[in-house]
Every structure is written in C-alpha cells, then in structure tokens.
CSV table of C-alpha atoms in Angstrom, one decimal:
chain,number,residue,atom,x,y,z
E,157,MET,CA,50.9,134.8,56.1
E,158,MET,CA,52.9,131.7,56.4
E,159,ILE,CA,52.9,128.9,53.9
E,160,VAL,CA,54.2,125.5,54.7
E,161,THR,CA,54.6,123.4,51.6
E,162,ASN,CA,55.3,119.7,51.4
E,163,GLU,CA,54.9,119.4,47.8
E,164,GLY,CA,55.8,116.7,45.4
E,165,LEU,CA,55.1,113.7,47.6
E,166,PRO,CA,52.1,111.5,47.4
E,167,GLY,CA,49.6,112.7,49.9
E,168,ALA,CA,51.3,116.0,50.3
E,169,SER,CA,49.3,118.6,51.9
E,170,HIS,CA,49.4,122.3,51.5
E,171,THR,CA,48.5,124.3,54.4
E,172,THR,CA,47.8,127.9,54.5
E,173,ASN,CA,46.8,130.2,57.3
E,174,ASN,CA,45.5,132.6,54.8
E,175,PRO,CA,42.1,133.6,56.1
E,176,GLY,CA,39.4,132.6,53.7
E,177,GLU,CA,41.4,129.9,51.9
E,178,GLY,CA,42.2,127.5,54.7
E,179,ALA,CA,41.9,124.4,52.5
E,180,SER,CA,44.0,121.3,52.7
E,181,LEU,CA,43.9,119.5,49.4
E,182,CYS,CA,45.1,115.9,48.6
E,183,GLY,CA,45.5,113.8,45.6
E,184,ASP,CA,45.8,114.8,42.0
E,185,ARG,CA,43.4,117.7,42.2
E,186,PRO,CA,45.1,120.8,41.1
E,187,MET,CA,45.6,123.2,43.9
E,188,LYS,CA,46.0,126.8,43.7
E,189,THR,CA,47.3,128.8,46.6
E,190,THR,CA,49.0,132.0,47.2
E,191,SER,CA,52.4,132.4,48.6
E,192,SER,CA,53.7,135.4,50.6
E,193,ALA,CA,55.3,136.6,47.4
E,194,GLY,CA,52.1,136.2,45.6
E,195,SER,CA,53.5,133.6,43.2
E,196,THR,CA,51.4,130.6,42.0
E,197,HIS,CA,52.3,127.0,42.7
E,198,VAL,CA,51.2,124.3,40.4
E,199,PRO,CA,51.7,121.1,42.4
E,200,SER,CA,50.5,118.8,39.8
E,201,VAL,CA,53.2,119.8,37.5
E,202,GLN,CA,55.8,119.4,40.2
E,203,ARG,CA,54.5,116.0,41.1
E,204,SER,CA,54.6,114.8,37.6
E,205,SER,CA,58.2,115.9,37.2
E,206,ARG,CA,59.1,113.6,40.1
E,207,GLY,CA,57.2,110.6,38.9
E,208,SER,CA,54.1,108.7,39.7
E,209,PRO,CA,53.0,107.6,43.2
E,210,ALA,CA,54.6,104.2,42.5
E,211,SER,CA,57.9,105.7,41.6
E,212,GLY,CA,57.6,107.8,44.8
E,213,GLN,CA,57.4,104.6,46.8
E,214,TRP,CA,60.7,103.5,45.2
E,215,TRP,CA,62.2,106.8,46.0
E,216,LYS,CA,61.3,106.4,49.7
E,217,ALA,CA,62.6,102.9,49.8
E,218,TRP,CA,65.8,104.1,48.1
E,219,VAL,CA,66.3,106.9,50.7
E,220,LEU,CA,65.6,104.4,53.6
E,221,LEU,CA,68.0,101.8,52.3
E,222,THR,CA,70.7,104.4,51.6
E,223,SER,CA,70.4,105.7,55.2
E,224,VAL,CA,70.5,102.3,56.7
E,225,GLY,CA,73.5,101.4,54.5
E,226,ALA,CA,75.4,104.5,55.3
E,227,THR,CA,74.8,103.9,59.0
E,228,VAL,CA,76.0,100.3,58.8
E,229,LEU,CA,79.1,101.2,56.7
E,230,GLY,CA,80.0,104.0,59.1
E,231,TRP,CA,79.6,101.8,62.1
E,232,MET,CA,81.8,99.2,60.5
E,233,ALA,CA,84.5,101.8,59.7
E,234,PHE,CA,84.6,103.0,63.3
E,235,THR,CA,84.8,99.6,64.8
E,236,THR,CA,87.5,98.3,62.5
E,237,GLY,CA,89.6,101.5,63.1
E,238,GLU,CA,89.8,101.0,66.8
E,239,PRO,CA,91.0,98.2,69.0
E,240,PRO,CA,88.4,95.8,70.4
E,241,VAL,CA,86.6,97.2,73.4
E,242,GLU,CA,88.1,94.5,75.6
E,243,SER,CA,91.6,95.9,75.1
E,244,VAL,CA,90.6,99.4,76.0
E,245,VAL,CA,88.7,98.7,79.2
E,246,ILE,CA,91.1,98.5,82.1
E,247,ALA,CA,88.6,97.2,84.6
E,248,PRO,CA,88.4,95.4,86.9
E,249,VAL,CA,91.9,96.1,88.2
E,250,ALA,CA,92.2,99.6,86.9
E,251,ARG,CA,89.1,101.6,87.7
E,252,PRO,CA,88.7,105.3,87.2
E,253,MET,CA,88.8,107.0,90.5
E,254,PRO,CA,88.8,110.5,91.8
E,255,ILE,CA,92.0,112.6,91.4
E,256,GLU,CA,92.8,112.6,95.1
E,257,VAL,CA,95.8,110.6,96.0
E,258,ALA,CA,95.9,108.5,99.2
E,259,PRO,CA,97.2,110.4,102.2
E,260,ALA,CA,100.6,109.7,103.5
E,261,LEU,CA,100.9,106.4,105.1
E,262,GLY,CA,101.4,106.1,108.8
E,263,GLY,CA,104.7,105.3,110.5
E,264,SER,CA,104.3,101.6,110.0
E,265,GLY,CA,101.8,101.8,107.1
E,266,LEU,CA,103.9,100.2,104.3
E,267,ASP,CA,105.5,97.9,106.8
E,268,GLU,CA,102.3,96.3,107.7
E,269,PRO,CA,101.4,93.2,105.7
E,270,ARG,CA,99.0,94.2,103.1
E,271,PRO,CA,96.9,92.3,100.6
E,272,LEU,CA,97.9,92.5,97.0
E,273,LEU,CA,96.4,95.7,95.6
E,274,ARG,CA,96.3,97.0,92.1
E,275,SER,CA,94.4,100.0,91.2
E,276,ALA,CA,94.4,102.9,88.9
E,277,ARG,CA,93.2,106.5,89.1
E,278,THR,CA,92.0,108.6,86.3
E,279,LEU,CA,92.8,112.2,85.7
E,280,PRO,CA,91.2,114.5,83.1
E,281,ALA,CA,93.3,115.2,80.1
E,282,MET,CA,94.2,118.7,81.5
E,283,PRO,CA,94.6,118.0,85.2
E,284,GLN,CA,94.1,120.8,87.6
E,285,LYS,CA,97.2,121.5,89.7
E,286,PRO,CA,98.2,120.3,92.1
E,287,ILE,CA,97.8,116.7,90.9
E,288,PHE,CA,98.9,115.4,94.3
E,289,GLN,CA,96.9,116.5,97.3
E,290,ALA,CA,99.1,114.7,99.8
E,291,PRO,CA,102.4,112.9,99.9
E,292,VAL,CA,102.4,109.8,97.7
E,293,THR,CA,104.6,107.9,100.2
E,294,ARG,CA,107.3,108.7,102.8
E,295,THR,CA,111.0,107.9,103.3
E,296,ARG,CA,111.4,106.3,106.7
E,297,ARG,CA,114.0,104.7,108.8
E,298,SER,CA,115.4,101.4,107.7
O,1320,MET,CA,93.4,110.4,79.9
O,1321,ILE,CA,96.2,110.0,82.5
O,1322,MET,CA,96.1,107.0,84.7
O,1323,LEU,CA,98.0,106.5,88.0
O,1324,TYR,CA,98.6,102.8,88.5
O,1325,GLU,CA,99.6,101.6,92.0
O,1326,HIS,CA,100.8,98.2,93.1
O,1327,HIS,CA,101.7,97.3,96.7
O,1328,PHE,CA,103.3,94.1,97.9
O,1329,ARG,CA,105.7,92.8,100.5
O,1330,ALA,CA,109.3,91.9,99.8
O,1331,MET,CA,112.7,92.1,101.5
O,1332,ASN,CA,110.9,92.2,104.9
O,1333,THR,CA,109.3,95.5,104.1
O,1334,GLY,CA,106.4,97.1,102.2
O,1335,VAL,CA,107.0,97.9,98.6
O,1336,GLY,CA,105.0,100.4,96.5
O,1337,VAL,CA,105.1,101.1,92.8
O,1338,TRP,CA,103.4,104.0,91.2
O,1339,VAL,CA,103.2,104.5,87.4
O,1340,TRP,CA,101.5,107.3,85.5
O,1341,SER,CA,100.5,106.6,81.9
O,1342,ALA,CA,98.7,108.7,79.4
O,1343,ASP,CA,99.2,106.3,76.5
O,1344,LEU,CA,96.4,103.7,76.0
O,1345,GLU,CA,98.9,101.7,74.0
O,1346,HIS,CA,100.6,101.0,77.3
O,1347,THR,CA,97.5,99.9,79.1
O,1348,PRO,CA,97.8,96.2,78.3
O,1349,THR,CA,101.5,96.4,79.3
O,1350,ILE,CA,101.2,98.1,82.6
O,1351,GLN,CA,99.5,95.4,84.7
O,1352,PRO,CA,102.0,92.7,83.6
O,1353,ALA,CA,104.8,95.2,84.2
O,1354,LEU,CA,103.6,95.7,87.8
O,1355,GLY,CA,103.5,92.0,88.2
O,1356,TRP,CA,107.0,91.7,86.8
O,1357,ALA,CA,108.2,94.3,89.4
O,1358,GLU,CA,106.8,92.2,92.3
O,1359,ALA,CA,108.4,89.1,90.8
O,1360,PHE,CA,111.7,90.9,90.4
O,1361,PHE,CA,111.7,92.0,94.0
O,1362,GLY,CA,111.0,88.4,95.0
O,1363,ARG,CA,113.9,87.2,92.8
O,1364,ALA,CA,116.2,89.8,94.3
O,1365,GLU,CA,115.3,88.8,97.8
O,1366,ALA,CA,115.8,85.1,96.9
O,1367,GLU,CA,119.3,85.8,95.6
O,1368,LEU,CA,120.5,88.6,97.9
O,1369,SER,CA,119.1,88.0,101.4
O,1370,ARG,CA,121.3,86.8,104.1
O,1371,PHE,CA,118.1,85.4,105.8
O,1372,ARG,CA,117.5,83.0,103.0
O,1373,GLY,CA,119.6,79.9,103.5
O,1374,HIS,CA,119.5,79.0,99.8
O,1375,SER,CA,120.2,82.5,98.5
O,1376,ALA,CA,123.2,83.2,96.3
O,1377,LEU,CA,124.6,85.3,99.0
O,1378,SER,CA,124.2,82.6,101.7
O,1379,ARG,CA,125.9,80.1,99.4
O,1380,LEU,CA,128.7,82.6,98.9
O,1381,ASN,CA,129.1,83.1,102.7
O,1382,ARG,CA,129.2,79.4,103.2
O,1383,ALA,CA,132.0,79.2,100.6
O,1384,ALA,CA,134.2,81.6,102.6
O,1385,GLY,CA,137.7,80.3,102.9
O,1386,ARG,CA,137.2,77.7,100.2
O,1387,GLY,CA,138.6,79.7,97.3
O,1388,PRO,CA,136.8,81.5,94.4
O,1389,HIS,CA,133.1,81.0,94.1
O,1390,VAL,CA,131.2,81.7,90.9
O,1391,VAL,CA,128.1,83.9,91.6
O,1392,SER,CA,125.0,84.9,89.7
O,1393,SER,CA,125.0,88.0,87.5
O,1394,MET,CA,122.6,89.7,89.9
O,1395,LEU,CA,124.7,89.1,93.0
O,1396,TRP,CA,127.8,90.1,91.0
O,1397,ALA,CA,126.2,93.4,90.1
O,1398,VAL,CA,125.4,94.2,93.7
O,1399,LEU,CA,128.7,93.1,95.0
O,1400,LEU,CA,130.5,95.4,92.5
O,1401,ALA,CA,128.4,98.3,93.7
O,1402,ALA,CA,129.0,97.4,97.4
O,1403,PHE,CA,132.8,97.2,97.1
O,1404,ASP,CA,132.8,100.4,95.1
O,1405,ALA,CA,130.9,102.0,98.0
O,1406,ALA,CA,133.3,100.5,100.5
O,1407,HIS,CA,136.3,102.0,98.6
O,1408,GLU,CA,134.6,105.3,98.1
O,1409,SER,CA,133.7,105.7,101.8
O,1410,GLY,CA,137.1,104.7,103.0
O,1411,GLY,CA,135.6,101.5,104.5
O,1412,ILE,CA,132.9,103.2,106.6
O,1413,TYR,CA,130.4,101.4,104.4
O,1414,ASP,CA,131.6,97.8,104.8
O,1415,PRO,CA,129.6,94.9,103.3
O,1416,THR,CA,131.7,92.4,105.3
O,1417,VAL,CA,130.4,93.3,108.8
O,1418,LEU,CA,127.9,90.5,109.0
O,1419,HIS,CA,129.8,88.7,111.8
O,1420,SER,CA,129.9,91.9,113.8
O,1421,LEU,CA,126.2,92.4,113.2
O,1422,GLU,CA,125.4,88.9,114.3
O,1423,ARG,CA,127.6,89.2,117.3
O,1424,ALA,CA,125.7,92.3,118.3
O,1425,GLY,CA,122.5,90.3,118.2
O,1426,TYR,CA,121.1,90.9,114.8
O,1427,ASP,CA,121.4,87.3,113.7
O,1428,ARG,CA,117.9,86.8,112.4
O,1429,SER,CA,115.1,88.8,110.9
O,1430,PHE,CA,114.6,91.9,113.0
O,1431,GLU,CA,111.1,90.9,114.0
O,1432,ALA,CA,112.6,87.7,115.6
O,1433,ILE,CA,115.3,89.4,117.7
O,1434,GLU,CA,114.9,89.2,121.4
O,1435,PRO,CA,114.5,92.9,122.4
O,1436,ILE,CA,116.2,92.6,125.8
O,1437,ALA,CA,118.9,90.1,126.9
O,1438,ARG,CA,121.1,90.0,129.9
O,1439,GLU,CA,124.3,88.8,128.1
O,1440,ALA,CA,126.5,91.7,127.2
O,1441,VAL,CA,128.3,91.9,123.9
O,1442,SER,CA,132.0,91.6,123.9
O,1443,PRO,CA,133.6,95.0,123.2
O,1444,THR,CA,136.4,93.4,121.3
O,1445,PRO,CA,136.0,93.9,117.5
O,1446,THR,CA,135.7,90.7,115.5
O,1447,LEU,CA,137.8,91.9,112.7
O,1448,PRO,CA,140.3,94.7,112.1
O,1449,PHE,CA,139.1,97.7,110.3
O,1450,GLY,CA,139.4,97.4,106.5
O,1451,SER,CA,139.1,93.6,106.3
O,1452,TRP,CA,136.8,94.0,103.3
O,1453,ARG,CA,139.9,94.6,101.2
O,1454,GLY,CA,140.6,90.9,101.6
O,1455,VAL,CA,137.7,89.9,99.4
O,1456,ARG,CA,138.8,89.2,95.8
O,1457,LEU,CA,136.5,89.7,92.9
O,1458,ASP,CA,137.4,88.3,89.5
O,1459,GLY,CA,135.4,89.8,86.6
O,1460,LEU,CA,136.7,87.3,84.1
O,1461,THR,CA,135.2,84.3,85.9
O,1462,ARG,CA,132.6,86.3,87.8
O,1463,SER,CA,133.9,84.7,90.9
O,1464,VAL,CA,134.4,85.9,94.5
O,1465,ASP,CA,136.9,84.8,97.0
O,1466,VAL,CA,135.8,85.5,100.6
O,1467,PRO,CA,138.4,85.0,103.3
O,1468,GLN,CA,137.6,82.5,106.1
O,1469,ASP,CA,136.6,85.0,108.8
O,1470,LEU,CA,134.4,87.3,106.7
O,1471,ALA,CA,130.8,87.2,105.7
O,1472,LEU,CA,128.8,89.5,103.5
O,1473,ASP,CA,125.6,91.4,104.2
O,1474,LEU,CA,124.0,93.4,101.4
O,1475,GLY,CA,120.8,94.4,103.1
O,1476,GLY,CA,120.4,98.1,102.3
O,1477,ILE,CA,122.4,98.3,99.1
O,1478,ALA,CA,120.6,95.3,97.7
O,1479,LYS,CA,117.3,97.0,98.3
O,1480,GLY,CA,118.5,100.2,96.7
O,1481,TRP,CA,119.8,98.3,93.7
O,1482,THR,CA,116.5,96.6,93.2
O,1483,VAL,CA,114.5,99.8,93.6
O,1484,ASP,CA,116.7,101.5,90.9
O,1485,HIS,CA,116.5,98.5,88.6
O,1486,VAL,CA,112.7,98.3,88.8
O,1487,ALA,CA,112.2,102.1,88.4
O,1488,LEU,CA,114.4,102.3,85.3
O,1489,ALA,CA,112.7,99.3,83.8
O,1490,LEU,CA,109.2,100.7,84.2
O,1491,ALA,CA,110.2,104.3,83.2
O,1492,PRO,CA,109.4,103.8,79.5
O,1493,LEU,CA,105.7,103.3,80.5
O,1494,GLY,CA,105.5,106.8,82.1
O,1495,PRO,CA,106.7,108.7,85.2
O,1496,VAL,CA,107.4,106.1,88.0
O,1497,LEU,CA,108.1,106.0,91.7
O,1498,VAL,CA,109.3,102.8,93.4
O,1499,ASP,CA,109.5,102.7,97.2
O,1500,ALA,CA,110.9,99.8,99.2
O,1501,GLY,CA,110.6,100.5,102.9
O,1502,GLY,CA,111.6,104.1,102.6
O,1503,ASP,CA,114.3,103.7,99.9
O,1504,LEU,CA,112.7,105.2,96.9
O,1505,ARG,CA,113.5,106.3,93.4
O,1506,VAL,CA,111.6,108.6,91.0
O,1507,VAL,CA,112.0,108.7,87.2
O,1508,GLY,CA,110.0,111.4,85.4
O,1509,MET,CA,107.1,113.6,86.4
O,1510,VAL,CA,103.5,114.0,85.3
O,1511,ASP,CA,102.6,117.4,83.9
O,1512,GLY,CA,105.9,118.8,85.3
O,1513,GLU,CA,104.8,118.3,88.9
O,1514,ALA,CA,107.2,116.9,91.4
O,1515,TRP,CA,106.3,113.9,93.5
O,1516,PRO,CA,105.5,114.9,97.1
O,1517,VAL,CA,107.2,112.5,99.6
O,1518,GLY,CA,107.1,112.8,103.3
O,1519,VAL,CA,110.2,112.5,105.5
O,1520,GLN,CA,109.4,110.5,108.6
O,1521,ASP,CA,110.1,112.2,111.9
O,1522,SER,CA,112.7,109.9,113.5
O,1523,PHE,CA,111.5,110.7,117.0
O,1524,MET,CA,107.7,110.6,116.3
O,1525,PRO,CA,107.4,108.0,113.5
O,1526,GLU,CA,103.7,108.5,113.0
O,1527,ARG,CA,104.3,112.0,111.6
O,1528,ASP,CA,106.4,113.6,108.9
O,1529,ARG,CA,109.3,115.9,109.6
O,1530,ALA,CA,109.4,117.4,106.2
O,1531,LEU,CA,107.9,117.3,102.7
O,1532,VAL,CA,110.1,116.7,99.7
O,1533,ARG,CA,109.2,117.7,96.2
O,1534,LEU,CA,111.0,115.1,94.3
O,1535,ARG,CA,111.6,115.9,90.6
O,1536,GLY,CA,114.0,113.0,90.1
O,1537,GLY,CA,116.6,110.9,91.8
O,1538,ALA,CA,116.2,109.0,95.1
O,1539,LEU,CA,115.7,109.3,98.8
O,1540,ALA,CA,116.8,107.0,101.5
O,1541,THR,CA,116.8,107.3,105.3
O,1542,SER,CA,119.0,105.7,107.9
O,1543,SER,CA,118.1,105.9,111.6
O,1544,ILE,CA,119.1,104.4,114.8
O,1545,GLY,CA,115.6,104.9,116.1
O,1546,GLY,CA,114.0,101.8,114.6
O,1547,ARG,CA,116.0,98.6,114.9
O,1548,ARG,CA,117.2,98.7,118.5
O,1549,TRP,CA,117.6,96.1,121.2
O,1550,ARG,CA,119.4,95.8,124.5
O,1551,ARG,CA,122.3,93.5,125.4
O,1552,GLY,CA,123.5,93.8,129.0
O,1553,ASP,CA,123.5,97.5,129.8
O,1554,ARG,CA,123.9,98.7,126.2
O,1555,THR,CA,121.3,99.7,123.7
O,1556,LEU,CA,122.4,98.4,120.3
O,1557,HIS,CA,121.2,99.1,116.8
O,1558,HIS,CA,121.8,97.7,113.3
O,1559,LEU,CA,124.3,100.3,112.0
O,1560,ILE,CA,127.7,98.9,112.7
O,1561,ASP,CA,130.8,101.1,112.8
O,1562,PRO,CA,133.4,98.9,111.2
O,1563,ARG,CA,136.1,100.8,113.1
O,1564,THR,CA,134.8,99.5,116.4
O,1565,GLY,CA,132.9,96.4,115.2
O,1566,THR,CA,129.8,97.4,117.1
O,1567,SER,CA,126.8,99.7,116.9
O,1568,ALA,CA,127.9,103.2,115.8
O,1569,ASP,CA,128.1,105.7,118.6
O,1570,SER,CA,126.9,108.8,116.6
O,1571,ASP,CA,125.5,112.2,117.5
O,1572,LEU,CA,123.0,111.7,114.6
O,1573,HIS,CA,119.7,110.0,115.1
O,1574,ALA,CA,118.6,110.0,111.4
O,1575,VAL,CA,119.9,110.9,108.0
O,1576,THR,CA,117.8,111.3,104.9
O,1577,VAL,CA,119.8,111.6,101.7
O,1578,HIS,CA,118.7,112.8,98.2
O,1579,ALA,CA,121.0,111.3,95.6
O,1580,PRO,CA,120.7,110.4,91.9
O,1581,ASP,CA,119.9,106.8,92.7
O,1582,ALA,CA,118.6,104.8,95.6
O,1583,MET,CA,121.8,102.7,96.0
O,1584,THR,CA,123.9,105.9,96.4
O,1585,ALA,CA,121.3,107.4,98.7
O,1586,ASP,CA,121.2,104.3,101.0
O,1587,VAL,CA,125.0,104.1,101.3
O,1588,ALA,CA,125.4,107.8,101.9
O,1589,ALA,CA,122.8,107.9,104.6
O,1590,LYS,CA,124.4,105.0,106.4
O,1591,VAL,CA,127.9,106.4,106.1
O,1592,ALA,CA,126.9,109.9,107.3
O,1593,LEU,CA,125.1,108.5,110.3
O,1594,VAL,CA,128.1,106.4,111.3
O,1595,LEU,CA,130.5,109.3,110.9
O,1596,GLY,CA,128.4,111.7,112.8
O,1597,SER,CA,127.3,115.3,112.0
O,1598,THR,CA,130.7,116.9,111.4
O,1599,ALA,CA,132.5,114.2,109.4
O,1600,GLY,CA,129.2,113.1,107.9
O,1601,THR,CA,128.4,116.5,106.5
O,1602,ALA,CA,131.9,116.7,105.0
O,1603,TYR,CA,131.4,113.3,103.4
O,1604,LEU,CA,127.9,114.2,102.0
O,1605,LEU,CA,129.3,117.4,100.5
O,1606,LYS,CA,132.2,115.5,99.0
O,1607,ARG,CA,129.8,113.0,97.5
O,1608,GLY,CA,127.7,115.9,96.0
O,1609,VAL,CA,124.5,114.7,97.6
O,1610,SER,CA,122.1,116.7,99.8
O,1611,ALA,CA,120.6,115.6,103.1
O,1612,LEU,CA,118.5,116.3,106.1
O,1613,LEU,CA,120.2,115.4,109.3
O,1614,THR,CA,118.5,114.9,112.7
O,1615,ALA,CA,120.8,114.9,115.7
O,1616,THR,CA,120.2,112.8,118.8
O,1617,ASP,CA,119.3,116.0,120.6
O,1618,GLY,CA,116.7,116.9,118.0
O,1619,ARG,CA,118.6,119.5,116.0
O,1620,GLU,CA,117.9,119.5,112.3
O,1621,MET,CA,120.7,120.2,109.8
O,1622,VAL,CA,120.2,120.6,106.0
O,1623,VAL,CA,123.2,119.7,103.8
O,1624,GLY,CA,123.4,120.9,100.3
O,1625,ASP,CA,120.3,121.6,98.2
O,1626,PHE,CA,117.9,119.2,99.9
O,1627,PRO,CA,114.6,119.6,98.0
O,1628,HIS,CA,112.4,119.9,101.1
O,1629,GLN,CA,109.4,122.2,101.2
O,1630,GLU,CA,109.2,122.6,104.9
O,1631,VAL,CA,110.9,121.2,108.0
O,1632,VAL,CA,109.4,121.3,111.4
O,1633,PRO,CA,112.6,122.0,113.4
O,1634,HIS,CA,113.5,122.0,117.0
O,1635,ALA,CA,116.5,124.1,116.0
O,1636,SER,CA,117.8,124.3,112.4
O,1637,HIS,CA,120.8,125.6,110.6
O,1638,HIS,CA,121.9,125.3,107.1
O,1639,CYS,CA,125.3,123.7,106.4
O,1640,ALA,CA,126.0,124.6,102.8
C-alpha cells in the first residue's frame, strides 16, 4: 500500500490505493486513513496548526515572492560580478574556429598581396596534442 | 579557452604574418589593437628604413653622404648600430654600405621592377675597396652618422629582422607569439609546451618544403640566390653582393637557413654564410654559435650545429658538427 499525502494545504487531497477505502476527501471534513505503518493522521489538526485558508494564501504568496526575489538577486549578483557581455564576445573579428591550423602556404603564398585578415581560432581548455596539424608558416628565400 | 589570433598584411615588399596565442580573456580587448599596432609598426619601419622610399630616414641619410654628420631617428640609429656591429663581427662580409654595388649590378629598384634580362654587361671592377664601411662614423652623443661621399647604405634584411624581433618581443606579454616577415621569423613562447612547426622552403622547388623545423624559441631566416636573379650580358646576377668583389657572390651554396636567438642575427648569419660558401660559411656559423641547414648549388644538404629540424628530404646529406 502506498500513501501519498499532501496535507496541510487548502484543498489538499489524500489518496490511497488501499482497496476498499479509495476515497479522496476535501475541505474541513475530518479524514481518517491508514498509513503503511498503521498510524492515524488527523489532517484537521495539522491544518489548524498552519493557519486558516486565508493565511495559507499569504504563505503561498510569500513563497512565490521569495523565490522571485532570490532569482532576481542572484541574477543581479552574477551580472555585476562579470564584465559586460560586449567585452567578452570577440566576434566579429575573432570567431571560434576548429582546432586545425592552416596548411603551409605555397612558395609565393605570403608574398602574394592579401586582403587584411584578422581571425582567431579556439581551442578547448585542454587541447589534444598535437595542437598544430601543419606548419604555421615557412621560412623562405629572401 | 585558448585562442590563436592571426593577422596578415603586406609591408617591406613582402607578406607579414603575426600569430598570437592567448588564454587570458583579460587580454582579449588588447589583442586586436596590438595586432593593429604591429602592422602600423611595420609600416613605420618601412617608411624610415627602406632605400626605396625617397623620403625615408635612410634615403635622407644617403643623400647627406659627404656632407658631414647627419642626425638620424632613434629607429634608424638602432638598426645602424646593429648593422655595423654585424659588419665588424663578420669581418666585413656583411656590409651595409654595398648599395652602390647592388645598384650597379642592376638592383636599383624594387625587385619586381627590375628588367630580368639586359644586354649591357656589368663592369667587373669593384666600385669600392673591401672594408669601406669602416669609413662611416657614428656618434652616439649626437646620434649622428657621417657617411663618406662614395658610400650609400642598404639595410634591407637586417631592418626586416630588427622589425620582426621588435614586434615579437612587444607582443610576447599577450601570449606565445610568432612573427614572420617574408621568411624571417621569430618565436617567443610556446602554447602547452608544443613547438611551432615551420616549413623550410626547398630552394630548388619553392612550392614544397625541404624540412620541418620544430621551433621552441628564437628565429629562422633564409638566404638564397634562387629567388632574386636577373641577367646582365652573359652573367646571371643576384642580390647577395660579395663586398670583396663588389658583385654578386660566386658561392657553392644555393640557400642557407639559420636558426639563431633573434631574427636579425639569423638574417645576417644566413647572408654571410652564403657569401662565404660551404667551408668558410660552416666555420663562421659554428663560431657564431648558431645552427643552420645549408643547400649547395649541386643539391647537397648540410646540417650545421643543432639545427632543430624534424626531417630533411636530402639529395645527399652529411652532418657538419
């Protein structure tokens, strides 16, 4: 037998899969059910100890407001502890790219007129060796 | 997060590449301006140090030859000091005053503008006696240079090496850096302890690499007679002047690639070794404490010292030290 209780809140339901009982009771009506340990619950007493339905509404509101407040405070703490997003983002000139490095340039590669190029490549924090898959550049006759 | 930043541009009549690794986000806003600074610095160096720029500090100095001491900029002064140190250290084989010989041989304009073949032969008589560079007077107190009437200065390769070194060291605080200007390149630092792989161009087949160098630091520079060549009369000439003869060096070496602590040293050492030839050149490189890969005109490969190559595709190879 499994008992799921949601006691103490207005409109709380007690469900039991105990054959023969199977009742779901609401409101102030005292309910008597049997737990797996055979103990007796007196929901009305527990509800009264937590206040009336009106005070229950206040409790819900309090929980909601506290959650929202904590979320907002936490968000503010994180955003003020870090630099603005704009200063972290490197784009558009520095875009994360695959680890692979450009292959060696041809014989006249660097000697050809090339447009201005700025780029950046990203590696994971623990890069797999070898970092360079090909020569970065070449020394050549001058 | 580790980022590799690249910047490519053109300066000093060649392609320049700058690579910077950075793992520190604090440097991110700094790196792009720093790469822009590197390009601007190359431009400034070219504007001050090029013999092809009529208004450069070097051209003004050359025009002042024979007119007494001429005050020069701090940049030109720094490169001149290095150049005359190199002349002294190489016994004059590296000579920054061979400009007239170079022009007489036909290299009187940017290489792209040189007429590749001309009927007129070049006079075999040297323009100046060997060691004329000693006639140049440098005064550190006034930062002035007195160039004799018949001399003119060319700082091509050493100026490029100096600029590469300067930019590499300036960017090094941002992270491991590689600066390459037309094959003269300098490395400072490594990422994750891994060396920078750099190809060494095959001087006979420029489209392929002869070797792969794992560069953990220092610099590489290559000199070769295979690139800048032209014909005058029945002679094939090139841009590497032997100051002992005043004309293109007649060497048994086709290309020399040197690994040295800095790009300026590597550039000078490669030129000197090539002019001297394989035997005297090897002795010079060992004396300088640098390592090198030498390619003879017959295709033989020679390794001098502890050259950090991974593989060489040789025709015939032997180790010299």
